Each structure stands twice: as C-alpha cells, then as structure tokens.
PDB file of C-alpha atoms in Angstrom:
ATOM      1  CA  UNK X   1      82.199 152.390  98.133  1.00 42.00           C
ATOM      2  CA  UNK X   2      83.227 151.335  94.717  1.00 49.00           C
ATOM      3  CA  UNK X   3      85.004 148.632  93.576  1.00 58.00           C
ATOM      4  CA  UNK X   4      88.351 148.454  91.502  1.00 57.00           C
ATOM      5  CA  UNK X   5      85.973 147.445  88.188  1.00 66.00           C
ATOM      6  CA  UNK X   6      83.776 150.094  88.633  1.00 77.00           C
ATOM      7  CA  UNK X   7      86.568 152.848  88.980  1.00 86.00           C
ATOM      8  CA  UNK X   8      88.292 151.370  86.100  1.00 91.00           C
ATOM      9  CA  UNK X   9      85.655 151.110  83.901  1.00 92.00           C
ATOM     10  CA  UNK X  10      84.553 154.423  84.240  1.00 91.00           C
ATOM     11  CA  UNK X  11      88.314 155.391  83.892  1.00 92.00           C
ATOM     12  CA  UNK X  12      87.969 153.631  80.496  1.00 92.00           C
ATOM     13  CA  UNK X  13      84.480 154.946  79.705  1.00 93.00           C
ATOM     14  CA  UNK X  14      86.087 158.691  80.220  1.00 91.00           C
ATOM     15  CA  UNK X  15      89.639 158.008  78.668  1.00 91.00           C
ATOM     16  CA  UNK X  16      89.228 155.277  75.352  1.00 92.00           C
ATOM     17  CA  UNK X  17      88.752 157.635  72.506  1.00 92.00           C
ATOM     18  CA  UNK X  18      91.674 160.369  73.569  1.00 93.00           C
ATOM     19  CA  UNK X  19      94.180 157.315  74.370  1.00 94.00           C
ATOM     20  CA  UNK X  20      93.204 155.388  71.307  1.00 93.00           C
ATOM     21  CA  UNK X  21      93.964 158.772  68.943  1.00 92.00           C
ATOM     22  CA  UNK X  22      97.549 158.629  70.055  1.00 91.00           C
ATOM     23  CA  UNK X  23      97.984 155.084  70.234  1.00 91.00           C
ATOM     24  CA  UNK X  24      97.103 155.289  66.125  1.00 90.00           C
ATOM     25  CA  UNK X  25      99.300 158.535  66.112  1.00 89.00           C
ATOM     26  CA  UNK X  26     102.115 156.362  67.759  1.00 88.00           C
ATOM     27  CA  UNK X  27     101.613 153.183  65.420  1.00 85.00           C
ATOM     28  CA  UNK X  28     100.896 154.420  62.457  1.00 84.00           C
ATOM     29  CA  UNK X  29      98.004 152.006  61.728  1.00 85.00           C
ATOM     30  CA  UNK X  30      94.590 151.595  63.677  1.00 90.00           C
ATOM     31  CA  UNK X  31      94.727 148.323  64.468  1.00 90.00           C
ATOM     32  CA  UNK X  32      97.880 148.474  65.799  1.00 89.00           C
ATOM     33  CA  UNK X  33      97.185 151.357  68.040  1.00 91.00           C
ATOM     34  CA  UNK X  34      93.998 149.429  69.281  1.00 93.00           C
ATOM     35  CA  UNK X  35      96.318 145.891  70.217  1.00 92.00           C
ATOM     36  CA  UNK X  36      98.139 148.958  72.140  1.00 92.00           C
ATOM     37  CA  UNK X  37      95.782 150.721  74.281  1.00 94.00           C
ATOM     38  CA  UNK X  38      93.822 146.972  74.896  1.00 94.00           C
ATOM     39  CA  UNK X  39      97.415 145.731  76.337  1.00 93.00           C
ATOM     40  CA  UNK X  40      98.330 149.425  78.191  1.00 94.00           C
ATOM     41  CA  UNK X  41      94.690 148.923  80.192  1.00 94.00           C
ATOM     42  CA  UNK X  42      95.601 145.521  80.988  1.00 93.00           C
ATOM     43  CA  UNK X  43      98.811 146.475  82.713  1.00 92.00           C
ATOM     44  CA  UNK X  44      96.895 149.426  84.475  1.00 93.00           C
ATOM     45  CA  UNK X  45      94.242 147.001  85.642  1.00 93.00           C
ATOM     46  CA  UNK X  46      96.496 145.145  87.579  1.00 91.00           C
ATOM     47  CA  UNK X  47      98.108 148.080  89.355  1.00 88.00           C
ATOM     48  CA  UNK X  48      94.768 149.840  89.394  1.00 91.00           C
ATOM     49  CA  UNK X  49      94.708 150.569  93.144  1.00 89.00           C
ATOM     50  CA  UNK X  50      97.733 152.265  93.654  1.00 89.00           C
ATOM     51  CA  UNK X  51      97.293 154.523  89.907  1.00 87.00           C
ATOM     52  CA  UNK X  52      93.472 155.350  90.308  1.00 84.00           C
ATOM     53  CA  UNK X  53      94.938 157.808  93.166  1.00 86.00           C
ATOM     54  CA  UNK X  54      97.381 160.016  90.880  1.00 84.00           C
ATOM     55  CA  UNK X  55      96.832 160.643  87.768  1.00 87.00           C
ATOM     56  CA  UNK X  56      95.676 157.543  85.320  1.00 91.00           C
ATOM     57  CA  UNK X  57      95.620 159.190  82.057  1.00 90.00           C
ATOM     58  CA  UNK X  58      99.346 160.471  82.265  1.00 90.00           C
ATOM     59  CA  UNK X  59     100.172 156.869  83.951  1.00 91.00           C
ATOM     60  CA  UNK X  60      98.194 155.514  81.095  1.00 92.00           C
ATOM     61  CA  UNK X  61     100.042 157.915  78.341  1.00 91.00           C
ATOM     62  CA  UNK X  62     103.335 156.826  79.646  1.00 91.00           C
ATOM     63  CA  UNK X  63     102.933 153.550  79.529  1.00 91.00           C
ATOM     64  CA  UNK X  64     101.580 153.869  75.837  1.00 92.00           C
ATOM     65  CA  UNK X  65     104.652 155.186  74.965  1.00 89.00           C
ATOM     66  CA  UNK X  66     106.715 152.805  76.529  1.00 89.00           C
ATOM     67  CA  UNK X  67     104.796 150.068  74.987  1.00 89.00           C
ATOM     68  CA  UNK X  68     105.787 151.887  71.457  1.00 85.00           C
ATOM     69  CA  UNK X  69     109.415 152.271  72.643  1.00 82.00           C
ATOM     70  CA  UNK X  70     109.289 148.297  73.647  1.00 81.00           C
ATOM     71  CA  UNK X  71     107.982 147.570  70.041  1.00 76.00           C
ATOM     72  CA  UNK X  72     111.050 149.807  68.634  1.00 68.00           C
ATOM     73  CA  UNK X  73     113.786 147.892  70.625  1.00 69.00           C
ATOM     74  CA  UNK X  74     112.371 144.116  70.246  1.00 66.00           C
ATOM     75  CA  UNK X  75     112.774 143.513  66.777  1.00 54.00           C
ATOM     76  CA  UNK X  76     110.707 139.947  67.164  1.00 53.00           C
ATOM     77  CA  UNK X  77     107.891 141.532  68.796  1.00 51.00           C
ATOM     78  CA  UNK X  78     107.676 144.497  66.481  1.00 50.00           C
ATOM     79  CA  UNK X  79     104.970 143.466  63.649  1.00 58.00           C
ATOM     80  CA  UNK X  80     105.537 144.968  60.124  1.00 64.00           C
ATOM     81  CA  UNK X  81     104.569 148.478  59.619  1.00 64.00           C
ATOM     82  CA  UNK X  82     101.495 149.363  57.767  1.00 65.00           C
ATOM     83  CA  UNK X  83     102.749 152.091  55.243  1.00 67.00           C
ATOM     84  CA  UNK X  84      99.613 153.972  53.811  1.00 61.00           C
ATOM     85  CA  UNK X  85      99.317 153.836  50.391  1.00 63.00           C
ATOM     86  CA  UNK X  86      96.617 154.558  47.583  1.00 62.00           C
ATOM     87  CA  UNK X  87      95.744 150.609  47.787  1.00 59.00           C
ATOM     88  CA  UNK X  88      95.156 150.981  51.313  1.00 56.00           C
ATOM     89  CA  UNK X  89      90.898 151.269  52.660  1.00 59.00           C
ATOM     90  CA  UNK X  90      90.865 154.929  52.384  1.00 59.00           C
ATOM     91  CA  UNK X  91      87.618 156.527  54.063  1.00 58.00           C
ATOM     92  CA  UNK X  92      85.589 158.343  51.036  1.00 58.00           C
ATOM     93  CA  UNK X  93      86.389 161.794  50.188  1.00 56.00           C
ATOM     94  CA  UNK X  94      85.090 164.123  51.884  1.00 49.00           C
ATOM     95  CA  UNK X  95      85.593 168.017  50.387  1.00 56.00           C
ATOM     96  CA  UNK X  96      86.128 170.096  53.475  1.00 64.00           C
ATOM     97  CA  UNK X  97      89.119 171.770  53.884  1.00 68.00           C
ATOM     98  CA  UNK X  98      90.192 170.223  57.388  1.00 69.00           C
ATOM     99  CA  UNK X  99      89.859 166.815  56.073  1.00 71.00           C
ATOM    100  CA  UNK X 100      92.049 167.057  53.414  1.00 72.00           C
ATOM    101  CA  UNK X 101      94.845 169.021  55.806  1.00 72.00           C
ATOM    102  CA  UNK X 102      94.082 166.332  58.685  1.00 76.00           C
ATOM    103  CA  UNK X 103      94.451 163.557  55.619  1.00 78.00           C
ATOM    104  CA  UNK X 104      97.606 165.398  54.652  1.00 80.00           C
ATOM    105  CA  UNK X 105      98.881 165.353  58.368  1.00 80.00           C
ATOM    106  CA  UNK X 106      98.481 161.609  59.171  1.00 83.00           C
ATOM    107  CA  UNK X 107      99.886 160.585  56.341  1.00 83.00           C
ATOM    108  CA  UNK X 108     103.444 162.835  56.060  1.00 83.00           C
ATOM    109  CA  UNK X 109     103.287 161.568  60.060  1.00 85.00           C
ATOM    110  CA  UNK X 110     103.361 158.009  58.442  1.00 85.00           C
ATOM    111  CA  UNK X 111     106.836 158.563  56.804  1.00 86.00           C
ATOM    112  CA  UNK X 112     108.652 159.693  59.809  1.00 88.00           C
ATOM    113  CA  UNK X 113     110.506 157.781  61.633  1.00 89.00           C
ATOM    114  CA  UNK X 114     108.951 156.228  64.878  1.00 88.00           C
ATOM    115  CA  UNK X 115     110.965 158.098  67.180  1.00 90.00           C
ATOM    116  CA  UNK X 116     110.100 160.815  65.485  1.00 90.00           C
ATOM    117  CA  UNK X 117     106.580 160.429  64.956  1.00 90.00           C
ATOM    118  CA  UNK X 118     106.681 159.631  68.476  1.00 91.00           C
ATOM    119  CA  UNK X 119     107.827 163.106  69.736  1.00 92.00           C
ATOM    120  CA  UNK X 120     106.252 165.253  67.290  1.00 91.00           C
ATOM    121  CA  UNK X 121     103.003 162.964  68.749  1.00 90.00           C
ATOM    122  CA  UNK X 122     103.696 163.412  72.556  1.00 91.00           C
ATOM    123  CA  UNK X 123     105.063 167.505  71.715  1.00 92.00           C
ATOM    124  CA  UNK X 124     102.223 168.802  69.900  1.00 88.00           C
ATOM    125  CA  UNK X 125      99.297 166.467  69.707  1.00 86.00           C
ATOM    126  CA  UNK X 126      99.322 165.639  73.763  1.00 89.00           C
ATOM    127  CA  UNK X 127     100.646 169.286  74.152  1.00 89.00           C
ATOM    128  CA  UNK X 128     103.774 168.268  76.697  1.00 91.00           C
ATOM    129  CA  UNK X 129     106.561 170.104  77.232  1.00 92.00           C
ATOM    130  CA  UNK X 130     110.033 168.900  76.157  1.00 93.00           C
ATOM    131  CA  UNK X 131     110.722 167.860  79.279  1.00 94.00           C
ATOM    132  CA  UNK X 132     107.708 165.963  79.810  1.00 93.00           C
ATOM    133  CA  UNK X 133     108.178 164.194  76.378  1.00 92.00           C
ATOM    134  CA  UNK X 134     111.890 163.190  77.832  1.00 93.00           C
ATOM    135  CA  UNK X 135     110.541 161.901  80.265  1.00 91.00           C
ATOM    136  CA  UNK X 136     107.972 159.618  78.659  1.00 90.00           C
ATOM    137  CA  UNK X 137     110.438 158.712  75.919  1.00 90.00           C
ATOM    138  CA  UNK X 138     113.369 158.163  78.633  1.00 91.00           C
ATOM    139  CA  UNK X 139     115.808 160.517  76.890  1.00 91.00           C
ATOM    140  CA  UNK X 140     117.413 163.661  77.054  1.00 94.00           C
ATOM    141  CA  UNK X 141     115.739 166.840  76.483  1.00 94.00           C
ATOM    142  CA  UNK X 142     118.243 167.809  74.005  1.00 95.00           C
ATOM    143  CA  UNK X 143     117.513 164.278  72.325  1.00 94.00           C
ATOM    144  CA  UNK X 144     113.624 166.120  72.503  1.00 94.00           C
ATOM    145  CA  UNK X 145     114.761 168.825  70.460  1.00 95.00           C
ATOM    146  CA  UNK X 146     116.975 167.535  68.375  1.00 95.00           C
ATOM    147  CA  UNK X 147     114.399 164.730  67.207  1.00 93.00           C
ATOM    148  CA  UNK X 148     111.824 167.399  66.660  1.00 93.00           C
ATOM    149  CA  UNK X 149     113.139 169.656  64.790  1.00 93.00           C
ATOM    150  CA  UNK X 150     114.256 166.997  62.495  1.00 93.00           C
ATOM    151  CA  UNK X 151     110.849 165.797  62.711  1.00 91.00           C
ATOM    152  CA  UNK X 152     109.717 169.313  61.771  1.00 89.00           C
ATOM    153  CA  UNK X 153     112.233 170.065  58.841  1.00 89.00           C
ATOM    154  CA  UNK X 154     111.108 166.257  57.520  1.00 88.00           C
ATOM    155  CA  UNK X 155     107.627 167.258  57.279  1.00 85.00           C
ATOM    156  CA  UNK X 156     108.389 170.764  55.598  1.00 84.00           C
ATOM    157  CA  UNK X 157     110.098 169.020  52.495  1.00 83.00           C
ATOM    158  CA  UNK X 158     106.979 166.671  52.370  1.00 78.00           C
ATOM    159  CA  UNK X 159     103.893 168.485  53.356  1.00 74.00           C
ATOM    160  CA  UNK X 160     103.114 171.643  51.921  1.00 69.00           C
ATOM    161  CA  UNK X 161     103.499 174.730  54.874  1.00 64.00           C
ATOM    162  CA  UNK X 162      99.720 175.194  55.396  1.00 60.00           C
ATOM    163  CA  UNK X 163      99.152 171.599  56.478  1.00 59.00           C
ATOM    164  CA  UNK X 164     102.386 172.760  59.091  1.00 59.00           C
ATOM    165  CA  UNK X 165     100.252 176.019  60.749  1.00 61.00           C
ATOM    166  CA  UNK X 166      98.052 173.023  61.840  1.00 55.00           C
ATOM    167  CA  UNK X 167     101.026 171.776  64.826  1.00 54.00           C
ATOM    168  CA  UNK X 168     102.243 175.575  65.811  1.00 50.00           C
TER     169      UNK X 168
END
C-alpha cells in the first residue's frame, strides 16, 4: 500500500507544470505564481487523504484560485504587481510566429484587471464552462459573462485580432 507522500508526490510529479502555467496566468508574474502553487500544495498536503479520492487537480485548481481571490481582498497580504515592461528580463527573441502571438497574449493578459485576467484564465486557458468558472471564482454566472466579455472587448482595443483567434 502506499503512503500519503508517495501518492502526493506523484500527484505533484504528474500535476506541477499545468498548475504552475495558471498560477503565472493568475499572477501575472512567475514568481508570484510559484509562492502560489508552493502554498496551494501545502494546504492539499494536509487534507491529502480525503482529496487524493476525488479529483486533486480540480481541488488543486480551486484552491489556486481562491488563493488569487484571497490576495485580491487582503490588501496587506497582496504584494505589488509586477507590470511587464521593456526593462523587465525578457527571454531573447525568438522569430517564430507563435512566440511572438503567445508574447503578445501574456502581456495584453498583464493589463487586465485581476478579476478579469482571472476568468478569461479559468474560461479559456483551463477550458471550464461559465458555470464552472462561477463556481471557482464564487460568483454569479452572469458576473462570468459579464467579466468576460469585458475581458474580451479589453483585449480587442489592445491586441491586434489575430493574437484573439488564439482564445476562440
């Protein structure tokens, strides 16, 4: 039989890269989104018995968000955001076409507001439904809809609409 750490770790093993991505898409910064998903697997460690029978990586993706949301609400515990500018460590250019459009994407995410960010994230980088995403979020799903569509309309007036065909 295996033991909580050994069920966990493979847990982590299997789910660290996927959870990380939208922790940064969350955050807006990388380090950030890595202080998130190292405190979201603490807190899942010490329920680990009773999650490891459901289904851990939505367990894991909800709490995520909720850490975000908790960041959002508590002004003290909320660090600065990390706005990405053209003094910021950049990787080096690279000339394909889907870097530049993914490099277009993260950073027109960067300027939306969290909530925002958070369900154009959770709608069409996790693929949920809206009524998943109200869920997660602990809102309506009109709030959903309403929240991405402004989300949507933001990123048209700052992205041009090719780097847009990318979340349809």
């Amino acid at each position: 039989m295996a033991t909580r750490g050994d069920d966990f770790d493979d847990f982590v093993r299997g789910s660290a890269t996927r959870l990380l991505r939208t922790a940064v898409l969350l955050t807006g910064d990388r380090g950030a989104g890595e202080d998130l998903v190292q405190e979201m697997y603490e807190r899942i460690y010490v329920h680990w018995p009773r999650i490891r029978t459901g289904a851990p990586e939505a367990y894991a993706r909800k709490t995520l968000t909720n850490l975000v949301a908790n960041r959002w609400r508590t002004r003290l515990r909320r660090p600065a955001e990390v706005t990405l500018s053209e003094n910021h460590d950049e990787p080096a250019q690279d000339d394909s076409d889907a870097y530049a459009v993914r490099h277009e994407l993260l950073r027109a995410l960067q300027d939306l507001p969290p909530r925002q960010r958070a369900t154009i994230v959770l709608r069409y980088y996790e693929d949920l439904t809206e009524a998943q995403t109200a869920e997660i979020l602990g809102c309506s799903v009109g709030t959903v809809k309403s929240q991405t569509s402004r989300a949507l309309d933001r990123l048209r007036l700052i992205t041009e609409p090719a780097i847009l065909e990318g979340l349809r």
